[in-house]
Short mmCIF file of C-alpha atoms in Angstrom, two decimals:
data_model
loop_
_atom_site.label_atom_id
_atom_site.label_comp_id
_atom_site.label_asym_id
_atom_site.label_seq_id
_atom_site.Cartn_x
_atom_site.Cartn_y
_atom_site.Cartn_z
CA UNK A 1 3.77 -22.69 -11.41
CA UNK A 2 3.04 -25.96 -10.84
CA UNK A 3 4.62 -27.62 -7.77
CA UNK A 4 4.42 -26.24 -5.01
CA UNK A 5 4.31 -27.41 -1.34
CA UNK A 6 0.98 -27.16 -0.10
CA UNK A 7 2.35 -26.01 3.63
CA UNK A 8 4.65 -23.14 2.05
CA UNK A 9 0.73 -22.70 -1.13
CA UNK A 10 -1.02 -21.76 1.77
CA UNK A 11 1.50 -20.11 3.93
CA UNK A 12 2.58 -17.41 1.29
CA UNK A 13 -2.28 -17.31 0.52
CA UNK A 14 -2.36 -16.42 4.44
CA UNK A 15 -3.89 -18.57 6.43
CA UNK A 16 -1.28 -18.75 9.41
CA UNK A 17 2.79 -19.13 9.62
CA UNK A 18 3.69 -23.25 7.77
CA UNK A 19 3.97 -24.12 11.24
CA UNK A 20 0.06 -23.52 11.79
CA UNK A 21 -0.82 -24.69 8.48
CA UNK A 22 1.11 -28.38 9.41
CA UNK A 23 -0.99 -28.28 12.61
CA UNK A 24 -4.25 -27.81 10.44
CA UNK A 25 -2.90 -30.44 7.70
CA UNK A 26 -2.04 -32.52 10.73
CA UNK A 27 -6.00 -32.13 12.10
CA UNK A 28 -7.89 -32.80 8.01
CA UNK A 29 -8.37 -29.64 8.58
CA UNK A 30 -7.25 -29.47 4.91
CA UNK A 31 -8.31 -30.48 1.12
CA UNK A 32 -6.71 -30.45 -1.96
CA UNK A 33 -9.49 -31.14 -4.44
CA UNK A 34 -12.16 -32.10 -2.21
CA UNK A 35 -9.83 -34.95 -0.40
CA UNK A 36 -8.22 -34.98 3.22
CA UNK A 37 -4.28 -33.61 2.16
CA UNK A 38 -1.64 -36.52 4.45
CA UNK A 39 1.01 -34.04 4.68
CA UNK A 40 2.75 -30.52 4.15
CA UNK A 41 4.93 -31.20 1.89
CA UNK A 42 2.08 -32.71 -0.67
CA UNK A 43 3.09 -30.42 -3.81
CA UNK A 44 -0.17 -28.01 -5.90
CA UNK A 45 -0.25 -26.75 -8.48
CA UNK A 46 -1.92 -23.64 -8.60
CA UNK A 47 -3.01 -23.33 -11.95
CA UNK A 48 -5.49 -26.76 -11.46
CA UNK A 49 -5.45 -27.13 -7.99
CA UNK A 50 -8.24 -26.38 -5.26
CA UNK A 51 -7.12 -26.56 -1.65
CA UNK A 52 -8.97 -25.18 1.19
CA UNK A 53 -8.16 -25.22 5.38
CA UNK A 54 -11.07 -24.93 7.27
CA UNK A 55 -13.93 -24.96 4.69
CA UNK A 56 -11.88 -21.82 3.22
CA UNK A 57 -10.49 -21.75 -0.31
CA UNK A 58 -7.40 -19.66 -1.28
CA UNK A 59 -5.88 -19.40 -4.09
CA UNK A 60 -2.19 -18.59 -5.01
CA UNK A 61 -0.64 -15.26 -5.66
CA UNK A 62 2.55 -14.66 -8.27
CA UNK A 63 2.75 -12.27 -5.90
CA UNK A 64 0.69 -10.33 -3.32
CA UNK A 65 -0.88 -6.55 -2.53
CA UNK A 66 -2.33 -5.00 -0.23
CA UNK A 67 -4.03 -1.37 1.36
CA UNK A 68 -2.68 -0.19 4.15
CA UNK A 69 -3.89 3.20 5.62
CA UNK A 70 -1.51 4.32 6.73
CA UNK A 71 -1.85 5.20 10.88
CA UNK A 72 0.21 8.63 12.02
CA UNK A 73 3.52 7.73 14.22
CA UNK A 74 4.17 4.44 12.44
CA UNK A 75 7.30 4.70 8.91
CA UNK A 76 7.07 3.45 6.20
CA UNK A 77 10.14 0.93 5.59
CA UNK A 78 10.95 -2.35 6.09
CA UNK A 79 12.89 -2.65 8.77
CA UNK A 80 14.12 0.15 11.96
CA UNK A 81 15.46 -0.04 14.68
CA UNK A 82 14.18 2.56 17.21
CA UNK A 83 10.24 3.35 15.16
CA UNK A 84 7.81 1.14 14.16
CA UNK A 85 7.13 -0.33 11.01
CA UNK A 86 4.03 -0.25 8.49
CA UNK A 87 5.04 -4.60 8.30
CA UNK A 88 4.52 -4.13 11.99
CA UNK A 89 0.83 -3.75 11.20
CA UNK A 90 0.53 -6.46 9.45
CA UNK A 91 0.61 -10.05 11.23
CA UNK A 92 4.21 -11.81 10.24
CA UNK A 93 3.23 -14.51 8.49
CA UNK A 94 1.68 -11.68 5.80
CA UNK A 95 3.69 -9.28 5.70
CA UNK A 96 7.26 -11.25 4.86
CA UNK A 97 8.88 -10.92 1.64
CA UNK A 98 6.43 -7.51 2.41
CA UNK A 99 7.86 -3.18 1.42
CA UNK A 100 5.72 -0.60 0.72
CA UNK A 101 5.95 1.69 -2.30
CA UNK A 102 7.53 4.87 -1.61
CA UNK A 103 7.14 7.31 1.25
CA UNK A 104 5.04 8.21 3.64
CA UNK A 105 6.56 10.79 6.93
CA UNK A 106 5.94 9.32 10.15
CA UNK A 107 3.33 11.65 10.78
CA UNK A 108 1.39 11.89 7.25
CA UNK A 109 -1.39 9.29 7.40
CA UNK A 110 -3.34 7.28 4.18
CA UNK A 111 -2.67 5.04 1.48
CA UNK A 112 0.41 2.86 1.43
CA UNK A 113 0.65 0.02 -1.09
CA UNK A 114 2.21 -2.87 0.15
CA UNK A 115 3.78 -5.93 -2.35
CA UNK A 116 6.16 -7.77 -3.14
CA UNK A 117 5.67 -6.30 -6.31
CA UNK A 118 9.63 -4.60 -7.42
CA UNK A 119 8.65 -4.04 -11.13
CA UNK A 120 4.74 -2.34 -10.41
CA UNK A 121 7.16 -0.66 -7.20
CA UNK A 122 9.14 0.98 -10.14
CA UNK A 123 6.95 1.47 -12.28
CA UNK A 124 4.50 3.51 -9.41
CA UNK A 125 7.48 5.39 -8.56
CA UNK A 126 9.78 6.07 -11.27
CA UNK A 127 10.44 9.97 -11.39
CA UNK A 128 9.93 9.52 -16.26
CA UNK A 129 5.84 7.51 -15.02
CA UNK A 130 4.81 11.49 -12.97
CA UNK A 131 2.11 9.31 -11.53
CA UNK A 132 -0.81 11.51 -9.72
CA UNK A 133 -0.39 11.37 -5.34
CA UNK A 134 -3.97 13.19 -4.56
CA UNK A 135 -3.05 14.47 -0.44
CA UNK A 136 -5.59 16.57 1.94
CA UNK A 137 -3.94 18.45 4.15
CA UNK A 138 -4.57 20.69 6.87
CA UNK A 139 -2.75 24.34 6.63
CA UNK A 140 -2.25 26.98 9.85
CA UNK A 141 -2.10 29.95 8.18
CA UNK A 142 -4.85 31.54 4.33
CA UNK A 143 -4.35 29.40 1.09
CA UNK A 144 -6.34 31.34 -2.05
CA UNK A 145 -6.45 31.86 -5.97
CA UNK A 146 -2.87 33.63 -6.41
CA UNK A 147 -1.39 30.28 -4.57
CA UNK A 148 -3.41 27.96 -6.96
CA UNK A 149 -2.40 30.04 -10.07
CA UNK A 150 1.87 28.68 -8.50
CA UNK A 151 1.23 25.61 -7.99
CA UNK A 152 0.23 24.79 -11.37
CA UNK A 153 2.61 27.06 -12.83
CA UNK A 154 6.07 25.24 -10.95
CA UNK A 155 6.83 26.29 -7.14
CA UNK A 156 10.56 27.10 -5.89
CA UNK A 157 10.39 24.86 -2.71
CA UNK A 158 14.36 24.78 -2.76
CA UNK A 159 15.73 21.71 -5.56
CA UNK A 160 17.96 22.90 -8.53
CA UNK A 161 14.79 22.16 -10.10
CA UNK A 162 10.88 23.32 -9.33
CA UNK A 163 8.58 21.63 -8.55
CA UNK A 164 6.02 20.33 -12.37
CA UNK A 165 3.15 22.01 -12.27
CA UNK A 166 0.75 20.09 -8.75
CA UNK A 167 -2.97 20.81 -8.45
CA UNK A 168 -3.62 23.01 -5.39
CA UNK A 169 -7.94 23.01 -3.94
CA UNK A 170 -9.31 25.12 -2.03
CA UNK A 171 -12.12 23.54 0.35
CA UNK A 172 -12.39 26.05 3.27
CA UNK A 173 -10.38 27.31 6.33
CA UNK A 174 -11.94 27.82 9.95
CA UNK A 175 -9.75 30.17 12.45
CA UNK A 176 -6.52 30.28 10.87
CA UNK A 177 -6.79 26.92 9.86
CA UNK A 178 -7.39 26.15 5.66
CA UNK A 179 -8.81 22.53 4.21
CA UNK A 180 -6.78 21.85 1.02
CA UNK A 181 -6.52 18.74 -1.94
CA UNK A 182 -2.84 19.14 -3.48
CA UNK A 183 -2.02 16.46 -6.29
CA UNK A 184 1.67 16.19 -7.35
CA UNK A 185 3.02 14.33 -9.50
CA UNK A 186 6.53 13.42 -8.87
CA UNK A 187 8.15 12.45 -5.38
CA UNK A 188 10.32 14.50 -3.82
CA UNK A 189 11.09 14.62 -0.10
CA UNK A 190 8.89 16.19 1.66
CA UNK A 191 6.82 17.99 -0.84
CA UNK A 192 3.56 18.48 0.43
CA UNK A 193 5.09 20.63 3.27
CA UNK A 194 7.20 23.23 1.61
CA UNK A 195 5.28 23.25 -1.76
CA UNK A 196 2.94 24.99 0.75
CA UNK A 197 6.11 26.18 3.30
CA UNK A 198 6.61 28.23 0.18
CA UNK A 199 3.45 29.75 -0.03
CA UNK A 200 4.00 30.61 3.75
CA UNK A 201 1.43 28.47 5.08
CA UNK A 202 2.39 24.93 7.08
CA UNK A 203 1.07 21.43 6.57
CA UNK A 204 -0.48 20.43 9.67
CA UNK A 205 -2.20 18.02 8.86
CA UNK A 206 -1.15 15.34 6.03
CA UNK A 207 -3.39 12.44 5.13
CA UNK A 208 -2.55 10.64 1.36
CA UNK A 209 -6.23 9.68 -0.28
CA UNK A 210 -4.73 7.89 -4.09
CA UNK A 211 -2.02 7.39 -5.94
CA UNK A 212 -2.40 6.06 -9.85
CA UNK A 213 -5.67 4.05 -9.94
CA UNK A 214 -6.09 3.57 -6.41
CA UNK A 215 -7.85 5.39 -4.22
CA UNK A 216 -7.80 5.13 -0.09
CA UNK A 217 -10.81 2.79 1.01
CA UNK A 218 -12.16 5.29 3.68
CA UNK A 219 -13.64 1.77 4.81
CA UNK A 220 -10.65 0.83 6.90
CA UNK A 221 -9.32 2.41 10.11
CA UNK A 222 -5.79 3.41 9.99
CA UNK A 223 -3.95 1.23 11.16
CA UNK A 224 -6.74 -2.14 9.14
CA UNK A 225 -5.50 -2.87 5.35
CA UNK A 226 -7.47 -5.42 3.30
CA UNK A 227 -5.76 -7.15 -0.12
CA UNK A 228 -6.26 -4.74 -3.19
CA UNK A 229 -9.96 -5.68 -4.68
CA UNK A 230 -9.82 -7.76 -8.79
CA UNK A 231 -10.88 -4.49 -10.08
CA UNK A 232 -7.85 -2.40 -8.10
CA UNK A 233 -5.36 -4.67 -9.67
CA UNK A 234 -6.33 -5.05 -13.49
CA UNK A 235 -6.67 -0.76 -12.78
CA UNK A 236 -2.87 -1.60 -11.57
CA UNK A 237 -2.04 -3.26 -16.11
CA UNK A 238 -2.08 -6.86 -13.29
CA UNK A 239 -3.64 -10.26 -14.79
CA UNK A 240 -5.78 -12.03 -11.74
CA UNK A 241 -3.13 -14.22 -10.40
CA UNK A 242 -0.90 -11.06 -9.76
CA UNK A 243 1.06 -11.35 -12.28
#
C-alpha cells in the first residue's frame, strides 16, 4: 500500500490523534527518511519510508492486533448504551475501528483479542474450526473423576445437541470451592457455566487463559493491553505487516 497521508499513518500507528500528530509535525518533531516533515498531507510509502515521531519509529500495519486482559464489569462490545465496553479501556485514537473477537461475559476476565481484521476473527470464531479455548474457573461444589469423564463424553447442556467433548482438569479444592481448568472447542452461550451446572456445580469466577495459539500474558494486569508480538502474529498465520 503506497501513498498514505503522514498524519493518518502516524495516527493509525498509535502516535496520537490526528490533531496531536499534526501538532507534532508543526513543531518539527516528525521526520520521514531522516528529514523533518513539514505537512501532514505528505504522502508516505509504508514499504520503503522510515517515519519517526519524537525519535520513535512507527511502522504501518495493514491490520492491528491487541491482547487485552479483560477485567470483570465491562462488556465485550464496541458500544453499549448503559455498560462500559472493553474498547473504552483503550485510548480513543487506538480503539477506532477495533472490535473484540468473540465475547466474554460481563463478569468473566482474561484473554480477549481486539482487532480490525475481520477474516482473522471469522477464522477464530467459525464453528467449523473448533478453536480451543481454556478457562480457569472457581466452582462452588465438588467435581471429581466422574465429572472429568462426563466432560470428555460431551455434556447435555439443554441445547438441541450435546456440547462437544471438553477437557476438565481438577486443580484442587478448598472449603467447598473447586478450582479447575476447562478447555472447550466451541463457543456456545454461557457454555462453561452451563457445563459446570450440568454436573451440579456453580461457577463463581471465570477467567480465559488461552484462545487457539494465543496465551494470556500474565504480566498484563486486569484492564491492561498490548500489541501482539511478532511471534504471536506468526502463530496466528499473519504476516509481519498484519496481512
